[in-house]
Tab-separated table of C-alpha atoms and ligand atoms in Angstrom:
chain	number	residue	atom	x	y	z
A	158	UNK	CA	48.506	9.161	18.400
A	159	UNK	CA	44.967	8.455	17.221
A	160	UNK	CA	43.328	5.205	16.980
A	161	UNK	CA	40.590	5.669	14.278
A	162	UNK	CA	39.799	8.485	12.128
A	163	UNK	CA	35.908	8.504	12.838
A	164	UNK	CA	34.805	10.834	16.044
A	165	UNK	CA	36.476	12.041	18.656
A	166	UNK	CA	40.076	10.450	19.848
A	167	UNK	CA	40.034	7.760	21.989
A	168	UNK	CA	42.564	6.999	24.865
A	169	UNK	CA	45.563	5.510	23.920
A	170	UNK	CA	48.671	5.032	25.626
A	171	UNK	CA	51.856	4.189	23.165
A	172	UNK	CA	53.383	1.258	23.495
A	173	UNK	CA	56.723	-0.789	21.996
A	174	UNK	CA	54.561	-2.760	19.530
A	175	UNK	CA	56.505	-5.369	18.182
A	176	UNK	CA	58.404	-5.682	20.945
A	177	UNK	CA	57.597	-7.230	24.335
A	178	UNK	CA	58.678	-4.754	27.565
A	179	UNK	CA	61.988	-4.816	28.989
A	180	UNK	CA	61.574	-6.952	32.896
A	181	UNK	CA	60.734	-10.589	32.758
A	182	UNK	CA	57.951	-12.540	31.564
A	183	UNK	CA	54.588	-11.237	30.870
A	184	UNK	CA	51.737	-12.917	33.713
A	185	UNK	CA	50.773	-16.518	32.681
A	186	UNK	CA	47.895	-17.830	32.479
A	187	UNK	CA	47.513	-19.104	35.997
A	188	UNK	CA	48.210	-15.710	36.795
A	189	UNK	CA	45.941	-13.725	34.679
A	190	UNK	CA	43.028	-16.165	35.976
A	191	UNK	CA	43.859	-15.914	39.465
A	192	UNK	CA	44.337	-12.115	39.102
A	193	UNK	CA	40.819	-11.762	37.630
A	194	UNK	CA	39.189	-14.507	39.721
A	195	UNK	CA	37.598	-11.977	43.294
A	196	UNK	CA	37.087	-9.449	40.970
A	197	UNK	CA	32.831	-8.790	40.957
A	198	UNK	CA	32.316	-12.478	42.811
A	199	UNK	CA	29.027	-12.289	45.119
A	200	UNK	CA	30.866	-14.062	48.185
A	201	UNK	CA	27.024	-15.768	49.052
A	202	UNK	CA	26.378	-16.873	45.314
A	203	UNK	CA	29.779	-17.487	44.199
A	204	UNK	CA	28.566	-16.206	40.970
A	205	UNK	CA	30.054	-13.151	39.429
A	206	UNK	CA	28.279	-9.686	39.117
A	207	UNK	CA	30.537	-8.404	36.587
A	208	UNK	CA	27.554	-5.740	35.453
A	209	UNK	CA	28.938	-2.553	32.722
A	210	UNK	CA	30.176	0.648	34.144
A	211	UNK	CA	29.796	-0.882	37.680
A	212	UNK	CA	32.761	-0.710	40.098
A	213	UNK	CA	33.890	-4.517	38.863
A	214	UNK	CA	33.696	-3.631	35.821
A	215	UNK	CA	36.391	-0.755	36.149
A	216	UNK	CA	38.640	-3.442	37.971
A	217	UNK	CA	38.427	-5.961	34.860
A	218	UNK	CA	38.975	-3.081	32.631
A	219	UNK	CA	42.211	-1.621	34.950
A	220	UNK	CA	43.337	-5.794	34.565
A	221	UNK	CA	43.075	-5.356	30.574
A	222	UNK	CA	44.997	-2.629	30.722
A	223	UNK	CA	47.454	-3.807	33.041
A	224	UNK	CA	48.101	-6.945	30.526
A	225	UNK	CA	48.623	-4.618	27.795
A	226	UNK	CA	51.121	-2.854	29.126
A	227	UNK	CA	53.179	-5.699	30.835
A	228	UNK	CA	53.203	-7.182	26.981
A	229	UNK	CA	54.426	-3.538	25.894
A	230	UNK	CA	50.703	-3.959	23.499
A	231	UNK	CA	49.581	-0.356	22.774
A	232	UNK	CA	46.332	0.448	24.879
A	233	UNK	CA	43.777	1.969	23.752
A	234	UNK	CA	39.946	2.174	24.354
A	235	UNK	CA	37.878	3.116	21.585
A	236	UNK	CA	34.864	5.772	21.772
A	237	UNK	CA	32.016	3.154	22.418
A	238	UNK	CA	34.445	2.260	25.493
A	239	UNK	CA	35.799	-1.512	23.760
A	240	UNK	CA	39.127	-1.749	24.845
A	241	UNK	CA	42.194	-2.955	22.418
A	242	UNK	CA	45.582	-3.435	22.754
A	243	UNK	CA	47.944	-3.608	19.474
A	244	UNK	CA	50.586	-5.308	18.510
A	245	UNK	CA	52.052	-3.090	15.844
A	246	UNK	CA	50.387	-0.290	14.565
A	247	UNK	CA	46.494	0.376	15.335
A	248	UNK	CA	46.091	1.942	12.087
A	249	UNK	CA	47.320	-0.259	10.086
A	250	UNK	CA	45.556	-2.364	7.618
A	251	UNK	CA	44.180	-5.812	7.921
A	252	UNK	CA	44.784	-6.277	11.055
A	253	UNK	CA	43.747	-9.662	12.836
A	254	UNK	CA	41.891	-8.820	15.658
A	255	UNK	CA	41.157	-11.637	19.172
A	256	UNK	CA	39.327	-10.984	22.325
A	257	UNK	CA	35.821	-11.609	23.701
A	258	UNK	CA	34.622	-9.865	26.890
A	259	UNK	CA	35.212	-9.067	30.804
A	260	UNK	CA	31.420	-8.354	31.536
A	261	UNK	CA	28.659	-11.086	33.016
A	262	UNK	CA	25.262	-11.890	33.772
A	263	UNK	CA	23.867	-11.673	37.240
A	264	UNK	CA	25.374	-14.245	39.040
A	265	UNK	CA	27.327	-15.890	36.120
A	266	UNK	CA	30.113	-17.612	35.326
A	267	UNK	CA	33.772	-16.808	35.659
A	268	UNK	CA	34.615	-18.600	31.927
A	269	UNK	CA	31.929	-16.622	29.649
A	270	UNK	CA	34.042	-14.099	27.990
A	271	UNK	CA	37.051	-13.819	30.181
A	272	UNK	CA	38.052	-17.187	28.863
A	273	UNK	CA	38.672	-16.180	25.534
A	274	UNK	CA	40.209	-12.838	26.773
A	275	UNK	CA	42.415	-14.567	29.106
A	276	UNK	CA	43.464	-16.761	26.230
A	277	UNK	CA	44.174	-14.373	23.903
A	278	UNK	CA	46.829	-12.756	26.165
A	279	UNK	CA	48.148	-16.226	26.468
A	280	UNK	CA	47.988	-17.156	22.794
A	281	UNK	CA	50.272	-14.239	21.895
A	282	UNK	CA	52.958	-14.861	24.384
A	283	UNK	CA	52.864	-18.560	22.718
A	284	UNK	CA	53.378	-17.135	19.672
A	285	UNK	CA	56.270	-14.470	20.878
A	286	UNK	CA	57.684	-18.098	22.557
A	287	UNK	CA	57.743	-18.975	18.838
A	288	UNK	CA	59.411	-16.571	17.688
A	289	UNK	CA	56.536	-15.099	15.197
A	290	UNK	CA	57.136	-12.846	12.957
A	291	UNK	CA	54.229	-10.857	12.885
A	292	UNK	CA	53.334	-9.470	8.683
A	293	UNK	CA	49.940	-7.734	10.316
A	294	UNK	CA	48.752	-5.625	12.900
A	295	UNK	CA	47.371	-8.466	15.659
A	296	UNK	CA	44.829	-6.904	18.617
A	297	UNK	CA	43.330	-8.339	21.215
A	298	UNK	CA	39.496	-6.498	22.484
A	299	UNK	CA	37.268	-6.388	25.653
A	300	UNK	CA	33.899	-5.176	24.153
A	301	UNK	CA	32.090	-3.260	27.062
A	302	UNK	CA	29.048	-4.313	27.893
A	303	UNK	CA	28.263	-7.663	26.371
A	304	UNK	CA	25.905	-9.684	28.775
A	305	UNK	CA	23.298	-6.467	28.290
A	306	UNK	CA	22.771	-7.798	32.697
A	307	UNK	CA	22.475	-4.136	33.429
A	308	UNK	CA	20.418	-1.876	30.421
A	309	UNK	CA	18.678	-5.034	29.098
A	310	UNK	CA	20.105	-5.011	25.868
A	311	UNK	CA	23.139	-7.326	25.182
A	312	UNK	CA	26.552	-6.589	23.306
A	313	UNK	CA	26.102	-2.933	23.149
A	314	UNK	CA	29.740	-1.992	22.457
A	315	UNK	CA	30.173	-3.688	19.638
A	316	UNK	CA	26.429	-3.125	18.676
A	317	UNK	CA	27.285	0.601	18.847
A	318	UNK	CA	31.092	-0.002	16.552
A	319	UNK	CA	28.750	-2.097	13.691
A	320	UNK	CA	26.219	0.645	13.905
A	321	UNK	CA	24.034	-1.271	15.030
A	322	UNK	CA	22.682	0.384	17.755
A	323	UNK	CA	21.707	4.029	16.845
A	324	UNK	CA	23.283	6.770	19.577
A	325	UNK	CA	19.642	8.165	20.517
A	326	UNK	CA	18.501	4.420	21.183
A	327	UNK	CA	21.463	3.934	23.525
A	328	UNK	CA	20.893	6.962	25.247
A	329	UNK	CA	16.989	5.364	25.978
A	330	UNK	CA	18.893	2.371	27.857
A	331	UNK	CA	17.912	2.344	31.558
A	332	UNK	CA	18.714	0.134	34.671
A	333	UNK	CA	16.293	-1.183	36.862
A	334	UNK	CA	17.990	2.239	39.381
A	335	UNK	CA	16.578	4.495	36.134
A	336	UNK	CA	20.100	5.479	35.623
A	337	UNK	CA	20.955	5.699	32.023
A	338	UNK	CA	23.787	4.495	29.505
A	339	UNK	CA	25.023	7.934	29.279
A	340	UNK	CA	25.287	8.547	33.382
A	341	UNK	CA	26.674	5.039	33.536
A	342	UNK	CA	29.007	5.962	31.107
A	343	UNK	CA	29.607	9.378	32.855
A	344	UNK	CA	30.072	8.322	36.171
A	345	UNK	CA	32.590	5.676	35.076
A	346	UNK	CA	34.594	8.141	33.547
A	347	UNK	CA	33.465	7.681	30.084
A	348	UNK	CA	32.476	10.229	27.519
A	349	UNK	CA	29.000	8.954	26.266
A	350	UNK	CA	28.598	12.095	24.011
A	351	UNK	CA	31.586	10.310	21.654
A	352	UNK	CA	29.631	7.195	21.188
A	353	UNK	CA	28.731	5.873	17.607
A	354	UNK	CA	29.641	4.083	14.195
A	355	UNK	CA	33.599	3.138	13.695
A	356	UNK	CA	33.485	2.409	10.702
A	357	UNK	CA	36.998	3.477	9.568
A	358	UNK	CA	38.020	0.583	12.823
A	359	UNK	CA	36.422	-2.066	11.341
A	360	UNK	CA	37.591	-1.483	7.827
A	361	UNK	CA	40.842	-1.887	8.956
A	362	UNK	CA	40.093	-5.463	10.220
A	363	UNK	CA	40.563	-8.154	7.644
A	364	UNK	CA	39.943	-10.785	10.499
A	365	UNK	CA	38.469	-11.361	14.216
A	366	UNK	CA	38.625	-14.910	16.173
A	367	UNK	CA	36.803	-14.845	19.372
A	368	UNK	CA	37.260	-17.487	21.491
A	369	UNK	CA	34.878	-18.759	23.799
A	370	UNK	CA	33.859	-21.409	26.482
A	371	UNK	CA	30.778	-23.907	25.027
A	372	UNK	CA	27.313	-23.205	26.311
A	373	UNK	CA	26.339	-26.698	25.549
A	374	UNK	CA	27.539	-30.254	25.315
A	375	UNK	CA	28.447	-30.419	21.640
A	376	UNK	CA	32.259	-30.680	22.469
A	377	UNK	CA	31.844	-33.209	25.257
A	378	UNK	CA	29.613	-35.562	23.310
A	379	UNK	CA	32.139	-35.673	20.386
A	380	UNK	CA	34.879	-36.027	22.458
A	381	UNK	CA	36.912	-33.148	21.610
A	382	UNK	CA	38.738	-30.238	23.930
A	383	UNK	CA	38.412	-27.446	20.627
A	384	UNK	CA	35.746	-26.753	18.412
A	385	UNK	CA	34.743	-23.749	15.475
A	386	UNK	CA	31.376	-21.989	15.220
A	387	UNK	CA	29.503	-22.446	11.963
A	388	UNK	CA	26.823	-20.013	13.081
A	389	UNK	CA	24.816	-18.479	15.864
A	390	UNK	CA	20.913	-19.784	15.753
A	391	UNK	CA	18.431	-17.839	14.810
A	392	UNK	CA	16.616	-16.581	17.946
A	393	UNK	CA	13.705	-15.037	19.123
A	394	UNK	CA	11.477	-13.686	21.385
A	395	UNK	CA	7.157	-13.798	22.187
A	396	UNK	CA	4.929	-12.334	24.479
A	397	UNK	CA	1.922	-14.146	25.213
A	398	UNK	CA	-0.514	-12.300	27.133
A	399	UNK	CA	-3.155	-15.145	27.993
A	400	UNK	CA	-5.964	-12.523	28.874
A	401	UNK	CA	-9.240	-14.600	31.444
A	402	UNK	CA	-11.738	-13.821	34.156
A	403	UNK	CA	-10.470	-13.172	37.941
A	404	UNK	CA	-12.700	-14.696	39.996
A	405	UNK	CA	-12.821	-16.616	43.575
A	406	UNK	CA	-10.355	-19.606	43.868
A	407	UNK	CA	-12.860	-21.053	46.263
A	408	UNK	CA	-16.189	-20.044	45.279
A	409	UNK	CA	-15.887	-20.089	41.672
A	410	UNK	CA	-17.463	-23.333	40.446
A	411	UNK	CA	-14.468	-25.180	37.713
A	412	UNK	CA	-16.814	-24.964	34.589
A	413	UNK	CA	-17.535	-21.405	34.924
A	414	UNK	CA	-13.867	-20.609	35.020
A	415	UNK	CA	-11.814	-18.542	32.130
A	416	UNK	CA	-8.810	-19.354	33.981
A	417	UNK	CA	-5.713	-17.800	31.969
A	418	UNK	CA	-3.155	-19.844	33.833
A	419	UNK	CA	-4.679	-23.194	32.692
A	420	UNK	CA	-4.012	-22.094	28.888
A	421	UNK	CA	-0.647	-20.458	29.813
A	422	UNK	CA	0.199	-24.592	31.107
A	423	UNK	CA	-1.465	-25.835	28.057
A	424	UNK	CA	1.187	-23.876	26.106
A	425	UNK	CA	4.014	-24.421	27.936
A	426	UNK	CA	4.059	-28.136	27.024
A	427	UNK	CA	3.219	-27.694	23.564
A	428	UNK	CA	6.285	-25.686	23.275
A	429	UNK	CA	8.115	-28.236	24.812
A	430	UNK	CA	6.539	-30.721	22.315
A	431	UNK	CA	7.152	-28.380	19.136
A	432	UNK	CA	10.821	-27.995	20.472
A	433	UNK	CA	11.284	-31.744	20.866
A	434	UNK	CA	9.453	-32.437	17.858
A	435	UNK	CA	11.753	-30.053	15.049
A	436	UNK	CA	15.357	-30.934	17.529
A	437	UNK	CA	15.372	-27.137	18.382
A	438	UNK	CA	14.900	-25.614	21.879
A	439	UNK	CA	12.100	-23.147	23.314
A	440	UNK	CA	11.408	-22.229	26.580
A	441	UNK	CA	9.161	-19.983	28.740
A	442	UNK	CA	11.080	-18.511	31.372
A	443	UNK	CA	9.779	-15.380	32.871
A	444	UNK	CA	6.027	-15.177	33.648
A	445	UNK	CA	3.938	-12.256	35.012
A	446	UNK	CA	0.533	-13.196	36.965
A	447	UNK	CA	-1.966	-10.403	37.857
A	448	UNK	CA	-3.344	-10.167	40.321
A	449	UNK	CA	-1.056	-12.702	41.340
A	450	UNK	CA	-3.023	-13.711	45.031
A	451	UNK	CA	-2.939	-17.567	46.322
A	452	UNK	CA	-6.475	-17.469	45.931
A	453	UNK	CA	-7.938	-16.177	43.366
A	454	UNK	CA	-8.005	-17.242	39.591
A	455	UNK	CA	-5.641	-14.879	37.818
A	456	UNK	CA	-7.189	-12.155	35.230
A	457	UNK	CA	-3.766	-11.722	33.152
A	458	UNK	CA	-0.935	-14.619	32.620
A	459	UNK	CA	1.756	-12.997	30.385
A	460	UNK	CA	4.702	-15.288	29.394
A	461	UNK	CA	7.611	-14.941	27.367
A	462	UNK	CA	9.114	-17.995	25.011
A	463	UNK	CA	12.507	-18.146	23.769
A	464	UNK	CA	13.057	-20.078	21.007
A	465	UNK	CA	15.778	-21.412	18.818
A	466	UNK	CA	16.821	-23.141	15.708
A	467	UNK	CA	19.637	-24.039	13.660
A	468	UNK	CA	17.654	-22.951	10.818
A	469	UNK	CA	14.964	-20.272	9.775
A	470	UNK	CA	12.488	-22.619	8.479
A	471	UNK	CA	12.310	-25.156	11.479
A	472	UNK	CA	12.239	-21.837	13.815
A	473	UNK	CA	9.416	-20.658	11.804
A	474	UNK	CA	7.635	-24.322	12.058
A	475	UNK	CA	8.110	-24.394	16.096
A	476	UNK	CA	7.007	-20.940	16.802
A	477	UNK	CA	4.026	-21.154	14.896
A	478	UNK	CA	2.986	-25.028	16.357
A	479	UNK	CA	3.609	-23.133	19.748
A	480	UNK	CA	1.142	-20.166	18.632
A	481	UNK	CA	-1.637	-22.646	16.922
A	482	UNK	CA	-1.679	-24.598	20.048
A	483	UNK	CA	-1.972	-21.533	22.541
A	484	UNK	CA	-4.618	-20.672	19.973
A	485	UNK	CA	-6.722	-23.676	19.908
A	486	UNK	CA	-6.224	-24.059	23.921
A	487	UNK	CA	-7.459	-20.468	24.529
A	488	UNK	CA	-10.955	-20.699	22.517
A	489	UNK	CA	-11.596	-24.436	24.384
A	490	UNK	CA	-10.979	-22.549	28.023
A	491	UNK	CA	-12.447	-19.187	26.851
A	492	UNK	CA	-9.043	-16.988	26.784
A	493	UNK	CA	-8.682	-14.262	24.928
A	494	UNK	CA	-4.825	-14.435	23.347
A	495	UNK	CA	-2.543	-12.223	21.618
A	496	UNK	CA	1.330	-12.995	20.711
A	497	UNK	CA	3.366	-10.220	19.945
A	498	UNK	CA	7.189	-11.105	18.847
A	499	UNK	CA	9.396	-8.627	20.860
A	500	UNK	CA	12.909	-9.393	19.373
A	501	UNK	CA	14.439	-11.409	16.266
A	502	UNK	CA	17.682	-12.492	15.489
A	503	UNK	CA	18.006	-13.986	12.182
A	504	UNK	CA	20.513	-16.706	11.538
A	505	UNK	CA	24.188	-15.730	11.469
A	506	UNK	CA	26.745	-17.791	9.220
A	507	UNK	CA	30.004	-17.180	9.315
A	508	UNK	CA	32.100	-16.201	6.829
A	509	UNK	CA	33.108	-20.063	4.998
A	510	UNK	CA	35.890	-19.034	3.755
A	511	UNK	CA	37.646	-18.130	7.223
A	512	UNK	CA	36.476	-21.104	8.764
A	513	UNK	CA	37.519	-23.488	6.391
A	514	UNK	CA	40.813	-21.705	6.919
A	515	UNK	CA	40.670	-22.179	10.518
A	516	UNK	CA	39.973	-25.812	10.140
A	517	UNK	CA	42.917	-26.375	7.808
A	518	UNK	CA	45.439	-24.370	9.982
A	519	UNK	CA	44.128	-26.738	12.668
A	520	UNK	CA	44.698	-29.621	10.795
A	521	UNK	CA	40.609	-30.355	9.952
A	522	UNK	CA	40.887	-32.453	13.266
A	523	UNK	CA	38.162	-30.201	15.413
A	524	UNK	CA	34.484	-30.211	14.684
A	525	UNK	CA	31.815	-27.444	13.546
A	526	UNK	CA	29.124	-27.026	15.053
A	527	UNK	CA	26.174	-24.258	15.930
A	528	UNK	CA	25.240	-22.525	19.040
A	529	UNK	CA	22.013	-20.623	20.109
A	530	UNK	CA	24.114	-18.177	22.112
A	531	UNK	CA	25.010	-14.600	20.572
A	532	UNK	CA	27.998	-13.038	21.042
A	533	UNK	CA	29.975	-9.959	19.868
A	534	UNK	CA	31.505	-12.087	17.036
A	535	UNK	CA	27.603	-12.524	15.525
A	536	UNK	CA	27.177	-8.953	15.619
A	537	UNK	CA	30.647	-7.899	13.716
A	538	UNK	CA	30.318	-10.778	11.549
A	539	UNK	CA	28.128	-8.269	9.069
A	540	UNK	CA	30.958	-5.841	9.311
A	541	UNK	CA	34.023	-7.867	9.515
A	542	UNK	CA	34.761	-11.734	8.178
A	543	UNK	CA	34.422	-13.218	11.516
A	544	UNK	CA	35.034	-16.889	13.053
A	545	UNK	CA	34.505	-18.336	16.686
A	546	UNK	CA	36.421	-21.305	18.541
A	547	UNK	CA	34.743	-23.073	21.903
A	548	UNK	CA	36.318	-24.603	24.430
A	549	UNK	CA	34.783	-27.931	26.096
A	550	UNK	CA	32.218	-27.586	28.997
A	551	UNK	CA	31.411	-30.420	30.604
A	552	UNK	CA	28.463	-30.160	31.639
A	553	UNK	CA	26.999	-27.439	29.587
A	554	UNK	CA	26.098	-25.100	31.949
A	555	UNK	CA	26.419	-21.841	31.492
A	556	UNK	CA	25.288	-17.826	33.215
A	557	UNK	CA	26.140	-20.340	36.372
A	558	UNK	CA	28.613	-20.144	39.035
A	559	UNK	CA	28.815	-23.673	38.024
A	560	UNK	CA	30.088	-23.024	34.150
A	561	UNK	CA	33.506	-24.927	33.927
A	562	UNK	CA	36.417	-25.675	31.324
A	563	UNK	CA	39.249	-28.309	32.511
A	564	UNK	CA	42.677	-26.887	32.731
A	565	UNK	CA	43.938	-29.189	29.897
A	566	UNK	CA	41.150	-28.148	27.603
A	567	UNK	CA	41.734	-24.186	28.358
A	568	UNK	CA	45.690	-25.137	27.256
A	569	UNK	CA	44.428	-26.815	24.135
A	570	UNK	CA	41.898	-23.581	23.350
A	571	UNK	CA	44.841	-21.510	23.920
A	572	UNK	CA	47.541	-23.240	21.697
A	573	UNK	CA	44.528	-23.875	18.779
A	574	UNK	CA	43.873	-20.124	18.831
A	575	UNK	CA	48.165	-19.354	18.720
A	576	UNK	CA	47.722	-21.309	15.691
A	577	UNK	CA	45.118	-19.751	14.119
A	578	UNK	CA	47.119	-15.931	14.823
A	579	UNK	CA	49.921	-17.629	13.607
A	580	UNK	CA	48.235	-18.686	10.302
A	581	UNK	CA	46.072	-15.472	9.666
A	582	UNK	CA	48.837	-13.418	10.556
A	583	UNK	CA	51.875	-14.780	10.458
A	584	UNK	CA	51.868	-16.284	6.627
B	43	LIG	ZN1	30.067	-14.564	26.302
């Protein structure tokens, strides 16, 4: 059997489909969790290193396909290396598709993606509890390769499904070893000549609900254990390269200084101001100093901002306040400046008419609200009508060992996402 009708075949082992495997109950979710928990865990961080086509990554991929086939799902992993498992026929139409991911930042979380994969599992043996009858094909995905921790580019297997990342651009991915996707791929066991487009895949998805732990405090300021996305922020990134005079920290008198680093501050806070100002978030976190020595005044600062808005137009309005102010700050110290925007993501809305269907199948009790994260849902959300659910975190954090859902709020996301397969596919 074949699981899409575009390229080469992918993997697929057969399974029962409708019906769950012969031997017991399929792992809980206690189970699954503590099953995934050492895999790729840095035992001096705590944090996981769940990086794509590493050795962890194999071992959360083995665990996906080891849940598939204790549910009697049929496996399959497509030819951009996603992984699915079916219940009912893979080529069938409209399916209703669930799942997030299994990869991680350096030194991340263990809730960011495997959360909503976790759940997913969990959701469907809620709804076989039930007694569902299932009237269309229901999936649950791992796309490879979402963090982007080791080629610098983030959700590349689904990028690489929407068409959204071209084959030759993929194969220019490096990581900081100089190994490529495509020897990644290789040595992992992966074909990387079969990578490209699926088109005919997502045509034959008429829905996909990822879930997903919070990366903010939305959910634990309102009170509530469940929320749905309305839409990924639009998000971008700036270079500033703050260009001055290198000179003598000691001997070089204070006036006669073109001192880069004192406009680089300058900035800094005036992004902090514009962010504060228009209730949208930028930040400068990574920062390269030549010639970087204790004591002298640098030549080069180059900085990069991040910065985020629920909107285009207030984006727009803190980016440039953040540029005028570099601007003015640099001719007052006698700094040359140029900004060059290195990435943009515009806004992403998803589709209304899912999510007010998600809200009434959940009774209109949970709220909506925005994030400035992406995720693989934003990028098939051109391709596919697409909708998101978070989970509470308490504190916010997140691509931190210290990223946390309670127990009773993963139950709730698990149970609110049965209900949603149950209503988009079950009706
Ligand atoms: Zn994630």
């Amino acid at each position: 059997m074949t699981g899409t009708t575009d390229g080469p075949a992918p993997t697929v082992t057969p399974g029962a489909g409708t019906t769950p495997p012969p031997g017991g109950r399929p792992p809980s979710f206690h189970t699954m969790w503590a099953d995934l928990a050492p895999i790729g865990r840095h035992a001096a961080s705590g944090g996981y290193r769940r990086h794509a086509w590493t050795g962890a990554d194999a071992d959360c991929r083995t665990w996906f396909q080891e849940q598939a086939e204790a549910r009697g799902l049929t496996y399959e992993t497509d030819h951009n290396g996603n992984q699915w498992a079916w219940l009912g026929d893979p080529l069938g139409e409209d399916a209703v598709v669930t799942g997030s991911h299994l990869d991680s930042v350096p030194d991340g979380g263990a809730f960011d993606g495997p959360l909503g994969v976790v759940s997913s599992f969990a959701a469907l043996d809620e709804l076989r509890r039930r007694g569902a009858q299932f009237r269309r094909p229901v999936a649950i995905t791992n796309f490879g390769d979402e963090e982007g921790a080791r080629f610098g580019l983030a959700c590349v297997g689904s990028r690489l499904t929407a068409g959204r990342l071209t084959k030759e651009a993929a194969y220019a991915l490096r990581d900081a070893d100089g190994i490529t996707l495509p020897q990644a791929m290789e040595a992992a066991g992966y074909d990387p000549e079969a990578i490209g487009p699926d088109p005919g895949r997502l045509a034959r998805i008429g829905a996909f609900v990822e879930l997903h732990v919070e990366q903010g405090r939305a959910l634990d300021l309102t009170g509530d254990a469940v929320g749905i996305a309305s839409a990924i922020w639009p998000h971008g990134r700036w270079r500033y390269d703050f260009h001055g005079e290198a000179n003598h920290a000691g001997t070089t008198r204070l006036a006669d200084r073109r001192d880069p680093m004192l406009t680089y501050a300058e900035t800094v806070l005036a992004a902090r101001r514009e962010a504060e100002l228009a209730g949208a978030v930028a930040t400068f976190g990574k920062i390269a100093v030549e010639p970087n020595g204790v004591n002298a005044i640098p030549s080069l600062v180059r900085g990069w901002l991040d910065s985020r808005a629920a909107d285009q137009a207030t984006l727009d309005t803190v980016v440039s306040g953040i540029e005028a102010a570099a601007h003015e700050a640099a001719a007052r110290q006698g700094v040359d400046l140029t900004v060059v925007r290195e990435s943009f993501t515009p806004v992403v809305e998803f589709e209304h008419a899912l999510r007010d269907e998600l809200a009434k199948i959940l009774g209109g009790r949970v709220p909506v609200l925005g994030t400035g994260a992406g995720h693989d849902a934003g990028i098939l959300s051109e391709s596919v009508p697409t909708a998101m659910l978070f989970v509470r975190n308490p504190t916010g954090i997140s691509h931190s060992p210290a990223e946390h859902a309670a127990e009773d709020d993963c139950v709730a996301g698990v149970l609110a996402l049965a209900d949603v397969l149950e209503g988009l596919a079950c009706r």
